[in-house]
JSON list of C-alpha atoms in Angstrom, two decimals:
[
{"chain": "A", "resi": 977, "resn": "UNK", "atom": "CA", "xyz": [-30.03, 48.25, 20.77]},
{"chain": "A", "resi": 978, "resn": "UNK", "atom": "CA", "xyz": [-28.62, 47.44, 17.37]},
{"chain": "A", "resi": 979, "resn": "UNK", "atom": "CA", "xyz": [-28.36, 43.72, 16.60]},
{"chain": "A", "resi": 980, "resn": "UNK", "atom": "CA", "xyz": [-24.99, 42.00, 16.65]},
{"chain": "A", "resi": 981, "resn": "UNK", "atom": "CA", "xyz": [-23.46, 42.03, 13.15]},
{"chain": "A", "resi": 982, "resn": "UNK", "atom": "CA", "xyz": [-24.18, 38.91, 11.14]},
{"chain": "A", "resi": 983, "resn": "UNK", "atom": "CA", "xyz": [-20.49, 38.25, 10.50]},
{"chain": "A", "resi": 984, "resn": "UNK", "atom": "CA", "xyz": [-20.08, 37.72, 14.26]},
{"chain": "A", "resi": 985, "resn": "UNK", "atom": "CA", "xyz": [-23.19, 35.63, 14.92]},
{"chain": "A", "resi": 986, "resn": "UNK", "atom": "CA", "xyz": [-22.33, 33.42, 11.94]},
{"chain": "A", "resi": 987, "resn": "UNK", "atom": "CA", "xyz": [-19.02, 32.48, 13.60]},
{"chain": "A", "resi": 988, "resn": "UNK", "atom": "CA", "xyz": [-20.85, 30.31, 16.15]},
{"chain": "A", "resi": 989, "resn": "UNK", "atom": "CA", "xyz": [-18.87, 31.52, 19.16]},
{"chain": "A", "resi": 990, "resn": "UNK", "atom": "CA", "xyz": [-21.76, 31.91, 21.64]},
{"chain": "A", "resi": 991, "resn": "UNK", "atom": "CA", "xyz": [-21.24, 28.67, 23.57]},
{"chain": "A", "resi": 992, "resn": "UNK", "atom": "CA", "xyz": [-22.72, 27.82, 26.96]},
{"chain": "A", "resi": 993, "resn": "UNK", "atom": "CA", "xyz": [-19.45, 26.47, 28.34]},
{"chain": "A", "resi": 994, "resn": "UNK", "atom": "CA", "xyz": [-16.30, 28.20, 29.58]},
{"chain": "A", "resi": 995, "resn": "UNK", "atom": "CA", "xyz": [-13.05, 26.36, 28.93]},
{"chain": "A", "resi": 996, "resn": "UNK", "atom": "CA", "xyz": [-10.45, 29.11, 29.25]},
{"chain": "A", "resi": 997, "resn": "UNK", "atom": "CA", "xyz": [-8.45, 29.81, 32.44]},
{"chain": "A", "resi": 998, "resn": "UNK", "atom": "CA", "xyz": [-9.34, 32.88, 34.49]},
{"chain": "A", "resi": 999, "resn": "UNK", "atom": "CA", "xyz": [-7.37, 34.15, 37.47]},
{"chain": "A", "resi": 1000, "resn": "UNK", "atom": "CA", "xyz": [-9.42, 36.88, 39.11]},
{"chain": "A", "resi": 1001, "resn": "UNK", "atom": "CA", "xyz": [-6.37, 38.43, 40.75]},
{"chain": "A", "resi": 1002, "resn": "UNK", "atom": "CA", "xyz": [-4.05, 38.35, 37.73]},
{"chain": "A", "resi": 1003, "resn": "UNK", "atom": "CA", "xyz": [-6.30, 38.81, 34.74]},
{"chain": "A", "resi": 1004, "resn": "UNK", "atom": "CA", "xyz": [-3.88, 41.22, 33.06]},
{"chain": "A", "resi": 1005, "resn": "UNK", "atom": "CA", "xyz": [-1.88, 38.19, 31.94]},
{"chain": "A", "resi": 1006, "resn": "UNK", "atom": "CA", "xyz": [-4.68, 37.42, 29.47]},
{"chain": "A", "resi": 1007, "resn": "UNK", "atom": "CA", "xyz": [-4.62, 40.74, 27.65]},
{"chain": "A", "resi": 1008, "resn": "UNK", "atom": "CA", "xyz": [-1.79, 43.04, 28.77]},
{"chain": "A", "resi": 1009, "resn": "UNK", "atom": "CA", "xyz": [0.90, 42.14, 26.24]},
{"chain": "A", "resi": 1010, "resn": "UNK", "atom": "CA", "xyz": [1.53, 43.83, 22.90]},
{"chain": "A", "resi": 1011, "resn": "UNK", "atom": "CA", "xyz": [2.69, 42.23, 19.67]},
{"chain": "A", "resi": 1012, "resn": "UNK", "atom": "CA", "xyz": [5.22, 44.66, 18.23]},
{"chain": "A", "resi": 1013, "resn": "UNK", "atom": "CA", "xyz": [4.42, 43.89, 14.60]},
{"chain": "A", "resi": 1014, "resn": "UNK", "atom": "CA", "xyz": [0.68, 44.36, 15.13]},
{"chain": "A", "resi": 1015, "resn": "UNK", "atom": "CA", "xyz": [1.19, 47.54, 17.12]},
{"chain": "A", "resi": 1016, "resn": "UNK", "atom": "CA", "xyz": [3.39, 48.98, 14.37]},
{"chain": "A", "resi": 1017, "resn": "UNK", "atom": "CA", "xyz": [0.62, 48.45, 11.82]},
{"chain": "A", "resi": 1018, "resn": "UNK", "atom": "CA", "xyz": [-2.08, 49.88, 14.09]},
{"chain": "A", "resi": 1019, "resn": "UNK", "atom": "CA", "xyz": [-0.03, 52.96, 14.92]},
{"chain": "A", "resi": 1020, "resn": "UNK", "atom": "CA", "xyz": [-0.07, 53.93, 11.25]},
{"chain": "A", "resi": 1021, "resn": "UNK", "atom": "CA", "xyz": [-3.87, 54.21, 11.49]},
{"chain": "A", "resi": 1022, "resn": "UNK", "atom": "CA", "xyz": [-5.76, 57.23, 12.76]},
{"chain": "A", "resi": 1023, "resn": "UNK", "atom": "CA", "xyz": [-7.07, 57.18, 16.30]},
{"chain": "A", "resi": 1024, "resn": "UNK", "atom": "CA", "xyz": [-10.64, 57.15, 14.97]},
{"chain": "A", "resi": 1025, "resn": "UNK", "atom": "CA", "xyz": [-9.90, 54.01, 12.94]},
{"chain": "A", "resi": 1026, "resn": "UNK", "atom": "CA", "xyz": [-8.37, 52.34, 15.97]},
{"chain": "A", "resi": 1027, "resn": "UNK", "atom": "CA", "xyz": [-11.29, 53.39, 18.16]},
{"chain": "A", "resi": 1028, "resn": "UNK", "atom": "CA", "xyz": [-13.73, 51.79, 15.76]},
{"chain": "A", "resi": 1029, "resn": "UNK", "atom": "CA", "xyz": [-11.62, 48.63, 15.63]},
{"chain": "A", "resi": 1030, "resn": "UNK", "atom": "CA", "xyz": [-11.55, 48.53, 19.43]},
{"chain": "A", "resi": 1031, "resn": "UNK", "atom": "CA", "xyz": [-15.34, 48.71, 19.69]},
{"chain": "A", "resi": 1032, "resn": "UNK", "atom": "CA", "xyz": [-15.88, 46.22, 16.88]},
{"chain": "A", "resi": 1033, "resn": "UNK", "atom": "CA", "xyz": [-13.48, 43.79, 18.60]},
{"chain": "A", "resi": 1034, "resn": "UNK", "atom": "CA", "xyz": [-15.41, 44.18, 21.84]},
{"chain": "A", "resi": 1035, "resn": "UNK", "atom": "CA", "xyz": [-18.58, 43.09, 20.04]},
{"chain": "A", "resi": 1036, "resn": "UNK", "atom": "CA", "xyz": [-17.03, 39.65, 19.56]},
{"chain": "A", "resi": 1037, "resn": "UNK", "atom": "CA", "xyz": [-16.60, 39.25, 23.32]},
{"chain": "A", "resi": 1038, "resn": "UNK", "atom": "CA", "xyz": [-20.21, 40.33, 23.92]},
{"chain": "A", "resi": 1039, "resn": "UNK", "atom": "CA", "xyz": [-21.42, 37.73, 21.44]},
{"chain": "A", "resi": 1040, "resn": "UNK", "atom": "CA", "xyz": [-19.20, 35.06, 23.01]},
{"chain": "A", "resi": 1041, "resn": "UNK", "atom": "CA", "xyz": [-21.12, 35.37, 26.29]},
{"chain": "A", "resi": 1042, "resn": "UNK", "atom": "CA", "xyz": [-24.53, 36.26, 24.88]},
{"chain": "A", "resi": 1043, "resn": "UNK", "atom": "CA", "xyz": [-26.12, 32.91, 25.77]},
{"chain": "A", "resi": 1044, "resn": "UNK", "atom": "CA", "xyz": [-24.81, 32.79, 29.34]},
{"chain": "A", "resi": 1045, "resn": "UNK", "atom": "CA", "xyz": [-25.00, 36.44, 30.45]},
{"chain": "A", "resi": 1046, "resn": "UNK", "atom": "CA", "xyz": [-28.35, 38.23, 30.08]},
{"chain": "A", "resi": 1047, "resn": "UNK", "atom": "CA", "xyz": [-27.13, 41.60, 31.39]},
{"chain": "A", "resi": 1048, "resn": "UNK", "atom": "CA", "xyz": [-27.64, 44.12, 28.54]},
{"chain": "A", "resi": 1049, "resn": "UNK", "atom": "CA", "xyz": [-25.05, 46.53, 29.97]},
{"chain": "A", "resi": 1050, "resn": "UNK", "atom": "CA", "xyz": [-22.06, 45.55, 27.75]},
{"chain": "A", "resi": 1051, "resn": "UNK", "atom": "CA", "xyz": [-24.01, 45.78, 24.50]},
{"chain": "A", "resi": 1052, "resn": "UNK", "atom": "CA", "xyz": [-25.66, 49.03, 25.57]},
{"chain": "A", "resi": 1053, "resn": "UNK", "atom": "CA", "xyz": [-22.28, 50.51, 26.39]},
{"chain": "A", "resi": 1054, "resn": "UNK", "atom": "CA", "xyz": [-20.77, 49.47, 23.06]},
{"chain": "A", "resi": 1055, "resn": "UNK", "atom": "CA", "xyz": [-23.71, 51.00, 21.21]},
{"chain": "A", "resi": 1056, "resn": "UNK", "atom": "CA", "xyz": [-23.04, 54.25, 23.03]},
{"chain": "A", "resi": 1057, "resn": "UNK", "atom": "CA", "xyz": [-19.33, 53.88, 22.33]},
{"chain": "A", "resi": 1058, "resn": "UNK", "atom": "CA", "xyz": [-20.02, 53.81, 18.59]},
{"chain": "A", "resi": 1059, "resn": "UNK", "atom": "CA", "xyz": [-21.68, 57.19, 19.05]},
{"chain": "A", "resi": 1060, "resn": "UNK", "atom": "CA", "xyz": [-18.75, 58.28, 21.19]},
{"chain": "A", "resi": 1061, "resn": "UNK", "atom": "CA", "xyz": [-16.39, 57.35, 18.38]},
{"chain": "A", "resi": 1062, "resn": "UNK", "atom": "CA", "xyz": [-18.19, 59.94, 16.27]},
{"chain": "A", "resi": 1063, "resn": "UNK", "atom": "CA", "xyz": [-17.98, 62.51, 19.06]},
{"chain": "A", "resi": 1064, "resn": "UNK", "atom": "CA", "xyz": [-17.01, 61.61, 22.64]},
{"chain": "A", "resi": 1065, "resn": "UNK", "atom": "CA", "xyz": [-19.72, 63.86, 24.08]},
{"chain": "A", "resi": 1066, "resn": "UNK", "atom": "CA", "xyz": [-22.39, 61.36, 23.03]},
{"chain": "A", "resi": 1067, "resn": "UNK", "atom": "CA", "xyz": [-21.11, 58.61, 25.32]},
{"chain": "A", "resi": 1068, "resn": "UNK", "atom": "CA", "xyz": [-20.93, 58.87, 29.09]},
{"chain": "A", "resi": 1069, "resn": "UNK", "atom": "CA", "xyz": [-17.65, 58.12, 30.81]},
{"chain": "A", "resi": 1070, "resn": "UNK", "atom": "CA", "xyz": [-18.19, 54.77, 32.51]},
{"chain": "A", "resi": 1071, "resn": "UNK", "atom": "CA", "xyz": [-16.60, 52.70, 35.24]},
{"chain": "A", "resi": 1072, "resn": "UNK", "atom": "CA", "xyz": [-17.68, 49.24, 36.40]},
{"chain": "A", "resi": 1073, "resn": "UNK", "atom": "CA", "xyz": [-17.56, 48.07, 40.02]},
{"chain": "A", "resi": 1074, "resn": "UNK", "atom": "CA", "xyz": [-15.41, 44.98, 40.52]},
{"chain": "A", "resi": 1075, "resn": "UNK", "atom": "CA", "xyz": [-17.76, 43.29, 42.98]},
{"chain": "A", "resi": 1076, "resn": "UNK", "atom": "CA", "xyz": [-20.51, 43.27, 40.34]},
{"chain": "A", "resi": 1077, "resn": "UNK", "atom": "CA", "xyz": [-18.27, 41.97, 37.57]},
{"chain": "A", "resi": 1078, "resn": "UNK", "atom": "CA", "xyz": [-16.34, 38.96, 38.81]},
{"chain": "A", "resi": 1079, "resn": "UNK", "atom": "CA", "xyz": [-15.76, 35.54, 37.32]},
{"chain": "A", "resi": 1080, "resn": "UNK", "atom": "CA", "xyz": [-14.75, 34.24, 33.88]},
{"chain": "A", "resi": 1081, "resn": "UNK", "atom": "CA", "xyz": [-17.88, 35.61, 32.19]},
{"chain": "A", "resi": 1082, "resn": "UNK", "atom": "CA", "xyz": [-18.63, 38.99, 33.71]},
{"chain": "A", "resi": 1083, "resn": "UNK", "atom": "CA", "xyz": [-15.02, 40.05, 34.31]},
{"chain": "A", "resi": 1084, "resn": "UNK", "atom": "CA", "xyz": [-14.03, 39.86, 30.60]},
{"chain": "A", "resi": 1085, "resn": "UNK", "atom": "CA", "xyz": [-17.16, 41.85, 29.75]},
{"chain": "A", "resi": 1086, "resn": "UNK", "atom": "CA", "xyz": [-16.22, 44.49, 32.34]},
{"chain": "A", "resi": 1087, "resn": "UNK", "atom": "CA", "xyz": [-12.70, 44.63, 30.92]},
{"chain": "A", "resi": 1088, "resn": "UNK", "atom": "CA", "xyz": [-14.15, 45.14, 27.45]},
{"chain": "A", "resi": 1089, "resn": "UNK", "atom": "CA", "xyz": [-16.15, 48.10, 28.72]},
{"chain": "A", "resi": 1090, "resn": "UNK", "atom": "CA", "xyz": [-13.13, 49.49, 30.56]},
{"chain": "A", "resi": 1091, "resn": "UNK", "atom": "CA", "xyz": [-10.75, 49.20, 27.62]},
{"chain": "A", "resi": 1092, "resn": "UNK", "atom": "CA", "xyz": [-13.18, 50.75, 25.14]},
{"chain": "A", "resi": 1093, "resn": "UNK", "atom": "CA", "xyz": [-13.94, 53.50, 27.64]},
{"chain": "A", "resi": 1094, "resn": "UNK", "atom": "CA", "xyz": [-10.21, 54.12, 27.92]},
{"chain": "A", "resi": 1095, "resn": "UNK", "atom": "CA", "xyz": [-9.91, 54.32, 24.14]},
{"chain": "A", "resi": 1096, "resn": "UNK", "atom": "CA", "xyz": [-12.54, 57.06, 24.16]},
{"chain": "A", "resi": 1097, "resn": "UNK", "atom": "CA", "xyz": [-11.56, 59.00, 27.25]},
{"chain": "A", "resi": 1098, "resn": "UNK", "atom": "CA", "xyz": [-7.98, 58.07, 28.13]},
{"chain": "A", "resi": 1099, "resn": "UNK", "atom": "CA", "xyz": [-6.09, 60.10, 25.55]},
{"chain": "A", "resi": 1100, "resn": "UNK", "atom": "CA", "xyz": [-4.89, 62.63, 28.12]},
{"chain": "A", "resi": 1101, "resn": "UNK", "atom": "CA", "xyz": [-2.45, 60.18, 29.68]},
{"chain": "A", "resi": 1102, "resn": "UNK", "atom": "CA", "xyz": [-1.82, 57.92, 26.67]},
{"chain": "A", "resi": 1103, "resn": "UNK", "atom": "CA", "xyz": [-2.95, 59.00, 23.19]},
{"chain": "A", "resi": 1104, "resn": "UNK", "atom": "CA", "xyz": [-2.14, 55.60, 21.63]},
{"chain": "A", "resi": 1105, "resn": "UNK", "atom": "CA", "xyz": [-5.51, 53.99, 20.97]},
{"chain": "A", "resi": 1106, "resn": "UNK", "atom": "CA", "xyz": [-3.58, 51.28, 19.11]},
{"chain": "A", "resi": 1107, "resn": "UNK", "atom": "CA", "xyz": [-2.39, 49.85, 22.43]},
{"chain": "A", "resi": 1108, "resn": "UNK", "atom": "CA", "xyz": [-5.99, 49.44, 23.60]},
{"chain": "A", "resi": 1109, "resn": "UNK", "atom": "CA", "xyz": [-6.79, 47.63, 20.36]},
{"chain": "A", "resi": 1110, "resn": "UNK", "atom": "CA", "xyz": [-3.97, 45.16, 21.04]},
{"chain": "A", "resi": 1111, "resn": "UNK", "atom": "CA", "xyz": [-5.29, 44.53, 24.53]},
{"chain": "A", "resi": 1112, "resn": "UNK", "atom": "CA", "xyz": [-8.85, 43.98, 23.32]},
{"chain": "A", "resi": 1113, "resn": "UNK", "atom": "CA", "xyz": [-7.56, 41.66, 20.61]},
{"chain": "A", "resi": 1114, "resn": "UNK", "atom": "CA", "xyz": [-5.71, 39.59, 23.24]},
{"chain": "A", "resi": 1115, "resn": "UNK", "atom": "CA", "xyz": [-8.70, 39.49, 25.58]},
{"chain": "A", "resi": 1116, "resn": "UNK", "atom": "CA", "xyz": [-11.06, 38.42, 22.82]},
{"chain": "A", "resi": 1117, "resn": "UNK", "atom": "CA", "xyz": [-8.72, 35.70, 21.63]},
{"chain": "A", "resi": 1118, "resn": "UNK", "atom": "CA", "xyz": [-8.47, 34.38, 25.19]},
{"chain": "A", "resi": 1119, "resn": "UNK", "atom": "CA", "xyz": [-12.22, 33.92, 25.66]},
{"chain": "A", "resi": 1120, "resn": "UNK", "atom": "CA", "xyz": [-13.27, 32.70, 22.20]},
{"chain": "A", "resi": 1121, "resn": "UNK", "atom": "CA", "xyz": [-13.84, 28.97, 21.69]},
{"chain": "A", "resi": 1122, "resn": "UNK", "atom": "CA", "xyz": [-12.57, 29.17, 18.10]},
{"chain": "A", "resi": 1123, "resn": "UNK", "atom": "CA", "xyz": [-10.25, 31.80, 16.67]},
{"chain": "A", "resi": 1124, "resn": "UNK", "atom": "CA", "xyz": [-10.43, 31.25, 12.92]},
{"chain": "A", "resi": 1125, "resn": "UNK", "atom": "CA", "xyz": [-13.31, 33.57, 12.05]},
{"chain": "A", "resi": 1126, "resn": "UNK", "atom": "CA", "xyz": [-12.16, 36.28, 14.46]},
{"chain": "A", "resi": 1127, "resn": "UNK", "atom": "CA", "xyz": [-8.56, 36.34, 13.27]},
{"chain": "A", "resi": 1128, "resn": "UNK", "atom": "CA", "xyz": [-9.58, 36.40, 9.61]},
{"chain": "A", "resi": 1129, "resn": "UNK", "atom": "CA", "xyz": [-11.98, 39.25, 10.36]},
{"chain": "A", "resi": 1130, "resn": "UNK", "atom": "CA", "xyz": [-9.38, 41.21, 12.33]},
{"chain": "A", "resi": 1131, "resn": "UNK", "atom": "CA", "xyz": [-6.81, 40.99, 9.56]},
{"chain": "A", "resi": 1132, "resn": "UNK", "atom": "CA", "xyz": [-9.39, 42.03, 6.95]},
{"chain": "A", "resi": 1133, "resn": "UNK", "atom": "CA", "xyz": [-10.30, 45.04, 9.08]},
{"chain": "A", "resi": 1134, "resn": "UNK", "atom": "CA", "xyz": [-6.69, 46.13, 9.50]},
{"chain": "A", "resi": 1135, "resn": "UNK", "atom": "CA", "xyz": [-6.16, 45.90, 5.75]},
{"chain": "A", "resi": 1136, "resn": "UNK", "atom": "CA", "xyz": [-9.26, 47.97, 5.08]},
{"chain": "A", "resi": 1137, "resn": "UNK", "atom": "CA", "xyz": [-8.22, 50.60, 7.62]},
{"chain": "A", "resi": 1138, "resn": "UNK", "atom": "CA", "xyz": [-4.72, 50.67, 6.10]},
{"chain": "A", "resi": 1139, "resn": "UNK", "atom": "CA", "xyz": [-6.30, 51.40, 2.72]},
{"chain": "A", "resi": 1140, "resn": "UNK", "atom": "CA", "xyz": [-8.67, 54.15, 3.81]},
{"chain": "A", "resi": 1141, "resn": "UNK", "atom": "CA", "xyz": [-7.71, 55.41, 7.27]},
{"chain": "A", "resi": 1142, "resn": "UNK", "atom": "CA", "xyz": [-3.95, 55.45, 7.41]},
{"chain": "A", "resi": 1143, "resn": "UNK", "atom": "CA", "xyz": [-2.76, 58.74, 8.94]},
{"chain": "A", "resi": 1144, "resn": "UNK", "atom": "CA", "xyz": [-1.10, 59.63, 5.64]},
{"chain": "A", "resi": 1145, "resn": "UNK", "atom": "CA", "xyz": [-4.40, 59.12, 3.78]},
{"chain": "A", "resi": 1146, "resn": "UNK", "atom": "CA", "xyz": [-7.01, 60.37, 6.25]},
{"chain": "A", "resi": 1147, "resn": "UNK", "atom": "CA", "xyz": [-5.79, 63.73, 7.48]},
{"chain": "A", "resi": 1148, "resn": "UNK", "atom": "CA", "xyz": [-9.13, 65.07, 8.70]},
{"chain": "A", "resi": 1149, "resn": "UNK", "atom": "CA", "xyz": [-8.71, 66.63, 12.13]},
{"chain": "A", "resi": 1150, "resn": "UNK", "atom": "CA", "xyz": [-11.94, 65.61, 13.83]},
{"chain": "A", "resi": 1151, "resn": "UNK", "atom": "CA", "xyz": [-10.83, 67.10, 17.13]},
{"chain": "A", "resi": 1152, "resn": "UNK", "atom": "CA", "xyz": [-7.25, 67.87, 18.07]},
{"chain": "A", "resi": 1153, "resn": "UNK", "atom": "CA", "xyz": [-7.88, 67.74, 21.81]},
{"chain": "A", "resi": 1154, "resn": "UNK", "atom": "CA", "xyz": [-4.28, 67.22, 22.87]},
{"chain": "A", "resi": 1155, "resn": "UNK", "atom": "CA", "xyz": [-1.27, 68.73, 21.19]},
{"chain": "A", "resi": 1156, "resn": "UNK", "atom": "CA", "xyz": [0.77, 65.55, 21.58]},
{"chain": "A", "resi": 1157, "resn": "UNK", "atom": "CA", "xyz": [-1.96, 63.26, 20.26]},
{"chain": "A", "resi": 1158, "resn": "UNK", "atom": "CA", "xyz": [-1.68, 61.74, 16.77]},
{"chain": "A", "resi": 1159, "resn": "UNK", "atom": "CA", "xyz": [-4.23, 62.65, 14.13]},
{"chain": "A", "resi": 1160, "resn": "UNK", "atom": "CA", "xyz": [-7.70, 61.73, 15.30]},
{"chain": "A", "resi": 1161, "resn": "UNK", "atom": "CA", "xyz": [-8.90, 61.30, 11.72]},
{"chain": "A", "resi": 1162, "resn": "UNK", "atom": "CA", "xyz": [-12.42, 60.99, 10.39]},
{"chain": "A", "resi": 1163, "resn": "UNK", "atom": "CA", "xyz": [-15.01, 58.91, 12.30]},
{"chain": "A", "resi": 1164, "resn": "UNK", "atom": "CA", "xyz": [-15.32, 55.40, 10.89]},
{"chain": "A", "resi": 1165, "resn": "UNK", "atom": "CA", "xyz": [-18.82, 53.88, 10.67]},
{"chain": "A", "resi": 1166, "resn": "UNK", "atom": "CA", "xyz": [-19.63, 50.50, 12.14]},
{"chain": "A", "resi": 1167, "resn": "UNK", "atom": "CA", "xyz": [-20.35, 49.12, 8.66]},
{"chain": "A", "resi": 1168, "resn": "UNK", "atom": "CA", "xyz": [-16.70, 49.63, 7.69]},
{"chain": "A", "resi": 1169, "resn": "UNK", "atom": "CA", "xyz": [-15.80, 46.69, 9.93]},
{"chain": "A", "resi": 1170, "resn": "UNK", "atom": "CA", "xyz": [-18.02, 44.24, 8.04]},
{"chain": "A", "resi": 1171, "resn": "UNK", "atom": "CA", "xyz": [-15.69, 42.69, 5.41]},
{"chain": "A", "resi": 1172, "resn": "UNK", "atom": "CA", "xyz": [-18.69, 41.50, 3.39]},
{"chain": "A", "resi": 1173, "resn": "UNK", "atom": "CA", "xyz": [-19.87, 45.06, 2.78]},
{"chain": "A", "resi": 1174, "resn": "UNK", "atom": "CA", "xyz": [-18.28, 47.36, 0.24]},
{"chain": "A", "resi": 1175, "resn": "UNK", "atom": "CA", "xyz": [-16.87, 50.44, 1.92]},
{"chain": "A", "resi": 1176, "resn": "UNK", "atom": "CA", "xyz": [-15.63, 53.83, 0.87]},
{"chain": "A", "resi": 1177, "resn": "UNK", "atom": "CA", "xyz": [-15.07, 56.88, 3.11]},
{"chain": "A", "resi": 1178, "resn": "UNK", "atom": "CA", "xyz": [-17.29, 58.79, 0.68]},
{"chain": "A", "resi": 1179, "resn": "UNK", "atom": "CA", "xyz": [-20.26, 56.86, 2.09]},
{"chain": "A", "resi": 1180, "resn": "UNK", "atom": "CA", "xyz": [-19.21, 57.36, 5.71]},
{"chain": "A", "resi": 1181, "resn": "UNK", "atom": "CA", "xyz": [-21.15, 60.59, 6.48]},
{"chain": "A", "resi": 1182, "resn": "UNK", "atom": "CA", "xyz": [-24.45, 59.04, 5.40]},
{"chain": "A", "resi": 1183, "resn": "UNK", "atom": "CA", "xyz": [-23.76, 55.87, 7.42]},
{"chain": "A", "resi": 1184, "resn": "UNK", "atom": "CA", "xyz": [-22.78, 57.88, 10.50]},
{"chain": "A", "resi": 1185, "resn": "UNK", "atom": "CA", "xyz": [-25.86, 60.05, 10.17]},
{"chain": "A", "resi": 1186, "resn": "UNK", "atom": "CA", "xyz": [-28.15, 57.02, 9.83]},
{"chain": "A", "resi": 1187, "resn": "UNK", "atom": "CA", "xyz": [-26.57, 55.44, 12.91]},
{"chain": "A", "resi": 1188, "resn": "UNK", "atom": "CA", "xyz": [-27.04, 58.54, 15.07]},
{"chain": "A", "resi": 1189, "resn": "UNK", "atom": "CA", "xyz": [-30.60, 59.12, 13.86]},
{"chain": "A", "resi": 1190, "resn": "UNK", "atom": "CA", "xyz": [-31.49, 55.53, 14.78]},
{"chain": "A", "resi": 1191, "resn": "UNK", "atom": "CA", "xyz": [-30.31, 55.78, 18.38]},
{"chain": "A", "resi": 1192, "resn": "UNK", "atom": "CA", "xyz": [-32.73, 56.03, 21.31]},
{"chain": "A", "resi": 1193, "resn": "UNK", "atom": "CA", "xyz": [-30.82, 57.86, 24.04]},
{"chain": "A", "resi": 1194, "resn": "UNK", "atom": "CA", "xyz": [-33.83, 57.69, 26.35]},
{"chain": "A", "resi": 1195, "resn": "UNK", "atom": "CA", "xyz": [-33.46, 53.88, 26.33]},
{"chain": "A", "resi": 1196, "resn": "UNK", "atom": "CA", "xyz": [-29.67, 53.68, 26.67]},
{"chain": "A", "resi": 1197, "resn": "UNK", "atom": "CA", "xyz": [-28.24, 54.88, 30.01]},
{"chain": "A", "resi": 1198, "resn": "UNK", "atom": "CA", "xyz": [-24.80, 55.40, 28.45]},
{"chain": "A", "resi": 1199, "resn": "UNK", "atom": "CA", "xyz": [-26.00, 57.94, 25.88]},
{"chain": "A", "resi": 1200, "resn": "UNK", "atom": "CA", "xyz": [-26.43, 61.60, 26.76]},
{"chain": "A", "resi": 1201, "resn": "UNK", "atom": "CA", "xyz": [-29.77, 63.19, 26.02]},
{"chain": "A", "resi": 1202, "resn": "UNK", "atom": "CA", "xyz": [-30.18, 65.83, 23.30]},
{"chain": "A", "resi": 1203, "resn": "UNK", "atom": "CA", "xyz": [-30.72, 68.38, 26.05]},
{"chain": "A", "resi": 1204, "resn": "UNK", "atom": "CA", "xyz": [-27.41, 67.50, 27.67]},
{"chain": "A", "resi": 1205, "resn": "UNK", "atom": "CA", "xyz": [-25.68, 67.87, 24.32]},
{"chain": "A", "resi": 1206, "resn": "UNK", "atom": "CA", "xyz": [-27.15, 71.26, 23.49]},
{"chain": "A", "resi": 1207, "resn": "UNK", "atom": "CA", "xyz": [-24.33, 73.70, 22.96]},
{"chain": "A", "resi": 1208, "resn": "UNK", "atom": "CA", "xyz": [-21.66, 71.01, 23.14]},
{"chain": "A", "resi": 1209, "resn": "UNK", "atom": "CA", "xyz": [-18.67, 72.03, 21.06]},
{"chain": "A", "resi": 1210, "resn": "UNK", "atom": "CA", "xyz": [-18.60, 70.24, 17.71]},
{"chain": "A", "resi": 1211, "resn": "UNK", "atom": "CA", "xyz": [-22.24, 69.09, 17.85]},
{"chain": "A", "resi": 1212, "resn": "UNK", "atom": "CA", "xyz": [-24.50, 71.53, 16.03]},
{"chain": "A", "resi": 1213, "resn": "UNK", "atom": "CA", "xyz": [-27.44, 69.11, 15.85]},
{"chain": "A", "resi": 1214, "resn": "UNK", "atom": "CA", "xyz": [-27.54, 66.33, 18.47]},
{"chain": "A", "resi": 1215, "resn": "UNK", "atom": "CA", "xyz": [-27.84, 62.86, 16.95]},
{"chain": "A", "resi": 1216, "resn": "UNK", "atom": "CA", "xyz": [-27.16, 64.10, 13.45]},
{"chain": "A", "resi": 1217, "resn": "UNK", "atom": "CA", "xyz": [-23.75, 63.91, 11.85]},
{"chain": "A", "resi": 1218, "resn": "UNK", "atom": "CA", "xyz": [-22.04, 67.00, 10.54]},
{"chain": "A", "resi": 1219, "resn": "UNK", "atom": "CA", "xyz": [-18.36, 66.46, 9.67]},
{"chain": "A", "resi": 1220, "resn": "UNK", "atom": "CA", "xyz": [-15.86, 69.01, 10.87]},
{"chain": "A", "resi": 1221, "resn": "UNK", "atom": "CA", "xyz": [-14.39, 71.30, 8.20]},
{"chain": "A", "resi": 1222, "resn": "UNK", "atom": "CA", "xyz": [-11.20, 69.82, 6.81]},
{"chain": "A", "resi": 1223, "resn": "UNK", "atom": "CA", "xyz": [-8.14, 71.14, 8.50]},
{"chain": "A", "resi": 1224, "resn": "UNK", "atom": "CA", "xyz": [-10.01, 72.35, 11.61]}
]
């Protein structure tokens, strides 16, 4: 699996103690609200930009518990989700079982998986990926021991997405699956969410291609094999990136 980005590990959030409250039977209180001002900004972004922001936010929660939870499942799923953000066929639809994911450590990780999975596969009943981003933001804030680095990072990411992946700027129709869905937009590479790296959408295809080529689907249970992807609509060469024609 790809290493955790340095901007996250440098924040020093992977503590061995848990100091936040956790009610197993009412955990929605920790993430289920929406800040109207934040949602308004996010809804100006393409769904692909919001999907990337959702996954990148989930990586903070994985790092938070990295020293107390050895299960590789959350990180493996998020790696697959990055591929799914390029094309949903790469990532397998996933559900966790509550009995295996209880407590203040494993339950937030399961929620991270569930919310990202919903951002990828839940557009049929609610096309607003921005809402899932708000929920992941709330969940991550709840479990982090210090918020300064995360909040600065999140704001920097929104500003970058506003510059390059606002719906009015990025009109590429990656896949108009549902008629009532907002513009999906162009896939956004993982590197775009590192504020220390220069980013331009011009470089995105090469970054997306490098990411897909570096994946090992035989080692990640959440990635579909090249054989399973053969003939999948929109994927001419499995684990290589070919952008859709503009306007398709």
